[in-house]
Each structure stands twice: as structure tokens, then as C-alpha cells.
Amino acid sequence: MSLSRRQFFTAAGLTALAGGISSNGSVAAAAPVRTWSGEIQVSDWEQYYLGLDGGAHQKALSALNIGYRDGVRADEQYLMVPVESVRRAALEFGDHAAADVLRDRFGLDSPSMLGRGLKLVFGQDGLERRYLDEPALQLRYIGYRRRFADHVLPLPSAVRKALA
């Protein structure tokens, strides 16, 4: 089997640069093309889950044939999921946790859905890092969660654009 140069670079997970020649004859390089390769562990994905996505996370788990007997989180926390599947979960289903894990993994310039949800619940900005690192804040969120059970935050177009 013979691969073209483009297929080879894509398969190797390298980012290819698209180049062009400007009107004055100089070579102009365009921005690198992002490749969505690799895998993400389910526990890394679900650490961003708040439950304010209207069931999108569970729809994504079902579409990927990942069991969740408790009705909320995946049974197999160490399962590895292809990045492209997590990206699909964010774009197709509106899964906030998927959008945030990709934002963190690839350094995307998009709003944090975890941060937006925590601001809604606690009325305070900048809690995302604390939430990920402090079990006490996670438990505090669980105490407030019931009040926001029916609230759904839509996935902003800026997030969709960053994942496109």
C-alpha cells in the first residue's frame, strides 16, 4: 500500500503547513492545520462534567456504546476514547465536558463551559481550576446542583467554531 505525502503526514499525526505565493512573489505560509488525533481517557473527559448540558453527555456515551449504569457517568473510567469521537460528542450532541477536555488538551481559544456553569451556580468567575483540584468545591457543587437540575446552558458558537 502506498501513501501520498499528505496521507503520510496525517497518519503520523504531524501538522502540515499550507503555503502559497503572494502577488509580490514571496512565499506566505498559512496557519497550521489541526489534526484531531490521539485518545482521551474517560475520567479525564468526565472531570469537566457538571450536568448542565441537557443530557448531551449521556447521549454521547450511548452513541459510543459506553455504559453508564448510574444514569450519569461512565462505568469504565479508564477506557480510552479516540479524540475524534470526543470531538463528535461536543459538536453533534453539545456535550460540555467533551468541549472542555478538548479545549484543555489542544489549547483552544474558546469559552470554558465548566467555568460558565460554575459561575451560574456560585455567581463567581474563575472557579474552574479550583473545581478540578479541590474535592471540597466539587462536593459543594453537588449540594447546589439540585436547584439547577432543569437548567441547560447552550453550547456557544465560539466553542463550535474552535472545534470545527
mmCIF file of C-alpha atoms in Angstrom:
data_model
loop_
_atom_site.group_PDB
_atom_site.id
_atom_site.type_symbol
_atom_site.label_atom_id
_atom_site.label_comp_id
_atom_site.label_asym_id
_atom_site.label_seq_id
_atom_site.Cartn_x
_atom_site.Cartn_y
_atom_site.Cartn_z
ATOM 1 C CA MET A 1 0.000 0.000 0.000
ATOM 2 C CA SER A 2 1.394 3.369 -0.990
ATOM 3 C CA LEU A 3 0.508 6.550 0.876
ATOM 4 C CA SER A 4 0.568 10.016 -0.578
ATOM 5 C CA ARG A 5 2.683 12.610 1.204
ATOM 6 C CA ARG A 6 -0.434 14.177 2.745
ATOM 7 C CA GLN A 7 -1.753 10.817 3.962
ATOM 8 C CA PHE A 8 1.637 10.001 5.458
ATOM 9 C CA PHE A 9 1.824 13.267 7.443
ATOM 10 C CA THR A 10 -1.768 12.899 8.579
ATOM 11 C CA ALA A 11 -1.194 9.306 9.673
ATOM 12 C CA ALA A 12 1.932 10.333 11.558
ATOM 13 C CA GLY A 13 -0.077 12.964 13.417
ATOM 14 C CA LEU A 14 2.024 15.820 12.125
ATOM 15 C CA THR A 15 0.624 19.190 11.258
ATOM 16 C CA ALA A 16 1.133 20.169 7.657
ATOM 17 C CA LEU A 17 1.584 23.753 6.645
ATOM 18 C CA ALA A 18 -0.322 25.081 3.698
ATOM 19 C CA GLY A 19 1.732 27.532 1.694
ATOM 20 C CA GLY A 20 1.079 29.917 -1.107
ATOM 21 C CA ILE A 21 2.769 32.559 -3.174
ATOM 22 C CA SER A 22 1.682 36.148 -2.754
ATOM 23 C CA SER A 23 1.375 38.672 -5.573
ATOM 24 C CA ASN A 24 4.897 40.044 -4.947
ATOM 25 C CA GLY A 25 6.428 36.588 -5.322
ATOM 26 C CA SER A 26 7.182 35.883 -1.681
ATOM 27 C CA VAL A 27 6.097 32.634 -0.103
ATOM 28 C CA ALA A 28 3.400 33.055 2.523
ATOM 29 C CA ALA A 29 2.656 30.278 4.989
ATOM 30 C CA ALA A 30 -0.844 29.807 6.296
ATOM 31 C CA ALA A 31 -1.750 28.718 9.803
ATOM 32 C CA PRO A 32 -1.110 25.065 10.649
ATOM 33 C CA VAL A 33 -3.936 22.615 10.107
ATOM 34 C CA ARG A 34 -5.073 20.977 13.381
ATOM 35 C CA THR A 35 -5.214 17.206 13.452
ATOM 36 C CA TRP A 36 -7.588 15.598 15.924
ATOM 37 C CA SER A 37 -5.562 12.520 16.783
ATOM 38 C CA GLY A 38 -4.889 10.531 19.912
ATOM 39 C CA GLU A 39 -7.087 9.235 22.689
ATOM 40 C CA ILE A 40 -8.654 10.655 25.828
ATOM 41 C CA GLN A 41 -9.331 8.711 28.989
ATOM 42 C CA VAL A 42 -12.976 8.807 30.058
ATOM 43 C CA SER A 43 -12.039 10.011 33.563
ATOM 44 C CA ASP A 44 -10.195 12.998 32.050
ATOM 45 C CA TRP A 45 -13.269 13.762 29.956
ATOM 46 C CA GLU A 46 -15.737 13.416 32.820
ATOM 47 C CA GLN A 47 -13.828 15.585 35.277
ATOM 48 C CA TYR A 48 -15.355 18.538 33.388
ATOM 49 C CA TYR A 49 -18.919 17.221 33.650
ATOM 50 C CA LEU A 50 -21.415 19.377 35.548
ATOM 51 C CA GLY A 51 -24.710 18.132 34.156
ATOM 52 C CA LEU A 52 -25.864 21.409 32.641
ATOM 53 C CA ASP A 53 -25.905 20.142 29.050
ATOM 54 C CA GLY A 54 -29.437 18.721 28.975
ATOM 55 C CA GLY A 55 -28.342 15.079 28.821
ATOM 56 C CA ALA A 56 -25.895 15.586 25.944
ATOM 57 C CA HIS A 57 -23.138 13.751 27.816
ATOM 58 C CA GLN A 58 -25.276 10.652 28.279
ATOM 59 C CA LYS A 59 -26.344 10.757 24.608
ATOM 60 C CA ALA A 60 -22.675 10.846 23.640
ATOM 61 C CA LEU A 61 -21.850 7.913 25.925
ATOM 62 C CA SER A 62 -24.729 5.932 24.392
ATOM 63 C CA ALA A 63 -23.584 6.747 20.856
ATOM 64 C CA LEU A 64 -20.106 5.467 21.756
ATOM 65 C CA ASN A 65 -21.534 2.310 23.401
ATOM 66 C CA ILE A 66 -20.091 3.300 26.775
ATOM 67 C CA GLY A 67 -22.205 2.041 29.654
ATOM 68 C CA TYR A 68 -23.359 4.307 32.472
ATOM 69 C CA ARG A 69 -25.414 2.269 34.923
ATOM 70 C CA ASP A 70 -25.830 5.151 37.362
ATOM 71 C CA GLY A 71 -27.516 7.183 34.605
ATOM 72 C CA VAL A 72 -24.859 9.903 34.710
ATOM 73 C CA ARG A 73 -21.197 8.863 34.439
ATOM 74 C CA ALA A 74 -19.399 6.150 32.500
ATOM 75 C CA ASP A 75 -18.868 2.796 34.201
ATOM 76 C CA GLU A 76 -15.346 2.379 32.791
ATOM 77 C CA GLN A 77 -13.336 5.414 33.881
ATOM 78 C CA TYR A 78 -10.052 4.083 32.426
ATOM 79 C CA LEU A 79 -11.474 3.469 28.954
ATOM 80 C CA MET A 80 -9.615 5.303 26.171
ATOM 81 C CA VAL A 81 -11.761 7.093 23.562
ATOM 82 C CA PRO A 82 -10.480 8.458 20.230
ATOM 83 C CA VAL A 83 -10.182 12.259 20.213
ATOM 84 C CA GLU A 84 -12.351 12.433 17.101
ATOM 85 C CA SER A 85 -15.168 10.661 18.978
ATOM 86 C CA VAL A 86 -14.920 13.147 21.851
ATOM 87 C CA ARG A 87 -14.970 15.987 19.310
ATOM 88 C CA ARG A 88 -18.091 14.477 17.758
ATOM 89 C CA ALA A 89 -19.676 14.327 21.230
ATOM 90 C CA ALA A 90 -19.168 18.067 21.595
ATOM 91 C CA LEU A 91 -20.273 19.077 18.109
ATOM 92 C CA GLU A 92 -23.078 16.612 17.462
ATOM 93 C CA PHE A 93 -24.584 16.279 20.936
ATOM 94 C CA GLY A 94 -23.461 19.510 22.659
ATOM 95 C CA ASP A 95 -21.525 17.706 25.418
ATOM 96 C CA HIS A 96 -19.928 20.439 27.555
ATOM 97 C CA ALA A 97 -17.374 18.120 29.165
ATOM 98 C CA ALA A 98 -16.169 16.983 25.744
ATOM 99 C CA ALA A 99 -15.723 20.587 24.596
ATOM 100 C CA ASP A 100 -13.759 21.446 27.743
ATOM 101 C CA VAL A 101 -11.432 18.444 27.688
ATOM 102 C CA LEU A 102 -10.584 19.246 24.047
ATOM 103 C CA ARG A 103 -10.112 22.925 24.904
ATOM 104 C CA ASP A 104 -7.662 21.919 27.611
ATOM 105 C CA ARG A 105 -5.891 19.218 25.582
ATOM 106 C CA PHE A 106 -5.405 21.296 22.423
ATOM 107 C CA GLY A 107 -5.185 24.789 23.944
ATOM 108 C CA LEU A 108 -8.257 26.016 22.078
ATOM 109 C CA ASP A 109 -9.306 29.635 22.380
ATOM 110 C CA SER A 110 -12.907 29.047 23.409
ATOM 111 C CA PRO A 111 -15.032 29.702 26.497
ATOM 112 C CA SER A 112 -14.921 27.171 29.312
ATOM 113 C CA MET A 113 -18.291 25.508 29.761
ATOM 114 C CA LEU A 114 -17.205 24.342 33.211
ATOM 115 C CA GLY A 115 -16.384 27.930 34.132
ATOM 116 C CA ARG A 116 -19.724 29.167 32.787
ATOM 117 C CA GLY A 117 -21.632 26.521 34.731
ATOM 118 C CA LEU A 118 -19.790 27.257 37.966
ATOM 119 C CA LYS A 119 -20.456 30.968 37.509
ATOM 120 C CA LEU A 120 -24.166 30.213 37.103
ATOM 121 C CA VAL A 121 -24.261 28.111 40.270
ATOM 122 C CA PHE A 122 -21.890 30.075 42.530
ATOM 123 C CA GLY A 123 -22.104 33.541 40.927
ATOM 124 C CA GLN A 124 -18.326 33.789 40.745
ATOM 125 C CA ASP A 125 -15.789 33.744 37.893
ATOM 126 C CA GLY A 126 -12.504 31.849 37.861
ATOM 127 C CA LEU A 127 -13.514 28.687 39.716
ATOM 128 C CA GLU A 128 -12.601 26.157 37.024
ATOM 129 C CA ARG A 129 -9.048 25.333 38.206
ATOM 130 C CA ARG A 130 -10.191 25.211 41.833
ATOM 131 C CA TYR A 131 -13.065 22.897 40.927
ATOM 132 C CA LEU A 132 -10.715 20.475 39.171
ATOM 133 C CA ASP A 133 -8.253 20.465 42.088
ATOM 134 C CA GLU A 134 -10.434 20.768 45.210
ATOM 135 C CA PRO A 135 -12.802 17.960 46.218
ATOM 136 C CA ALA A 136 -14.429 20.311 48.747
ATOM 137 C CA LEU A 137 -15.613 22.616 45.948
ATOM 138 C CA GLN A 138 -16.848 19.602 43.975
ATOM 139 C CA LEU A 139 -18.898 18.480 46.980
ATOM 140 C CA ARG A 140 -20.224 22.000 47.461
ATOM 141 C CA TYR A 141 -21.354 21.971 43.826
ATOM 142 C CA ILE A 142 -23.214 18.698 44.396
ATOM 143 C CA GLY A 143 -25.116 20.378 47.226
ATOM 144 C CA TYR A 144 -26.231 23.197 44.907
ATOM 145 C CA ARG A 145 -26.802 21.024 41.831
ATOM 146 C CA ARG A 146 -30.423 20.124 42.569
ATOM 147 C CA ARG A 147 -31.540 23.758 42.161
ATOM 148 C CA PHE A 148 -30.129 23.790 38.626
ATOM 149 C CA ALA A 149 -31.247 20.312 37.565
ATOM 150 C CA ASP A 150 -33.504 21.612 34.792
ATOM 151 C CA HIS A 151 -31.174 24.369 33.614
ATOM 152 C CA VAL A 152 -29.424 23.837 30.261
ATOM 153 C CA LEU A 153 -26.551 26.015 29.074
ATOM 154 C CA PRO A 154 -26.367 26.067 25.263
ATOM 155 C CA LEU A 155 -23.009 25.388 23.633
ATOM 156 C CA PRO A 156 -21.848 28.789 22.297
ATOM 157 C CA SER A 157 -20.961 29.232 18.641
ATOM 158 C CA ALA A 158 -17.404 30.210 19.685
ATOM 159 C CA VAL A 159 -16.938 26.707 21.115
ATOM 160 C CA ARG A 160 -18.325 25.068 17.977
ATOM 161 C CA LYS A 161 -16.073 27.239 15.821
ATOM 162 C CA ALA A 162 -12.968 26.280 17.844
ATOM 163 C CA LEU A 163 -13.808 22.583 17.391
ATOM 164 C CA ALA A 164 -14.566 22.804 13.664
#
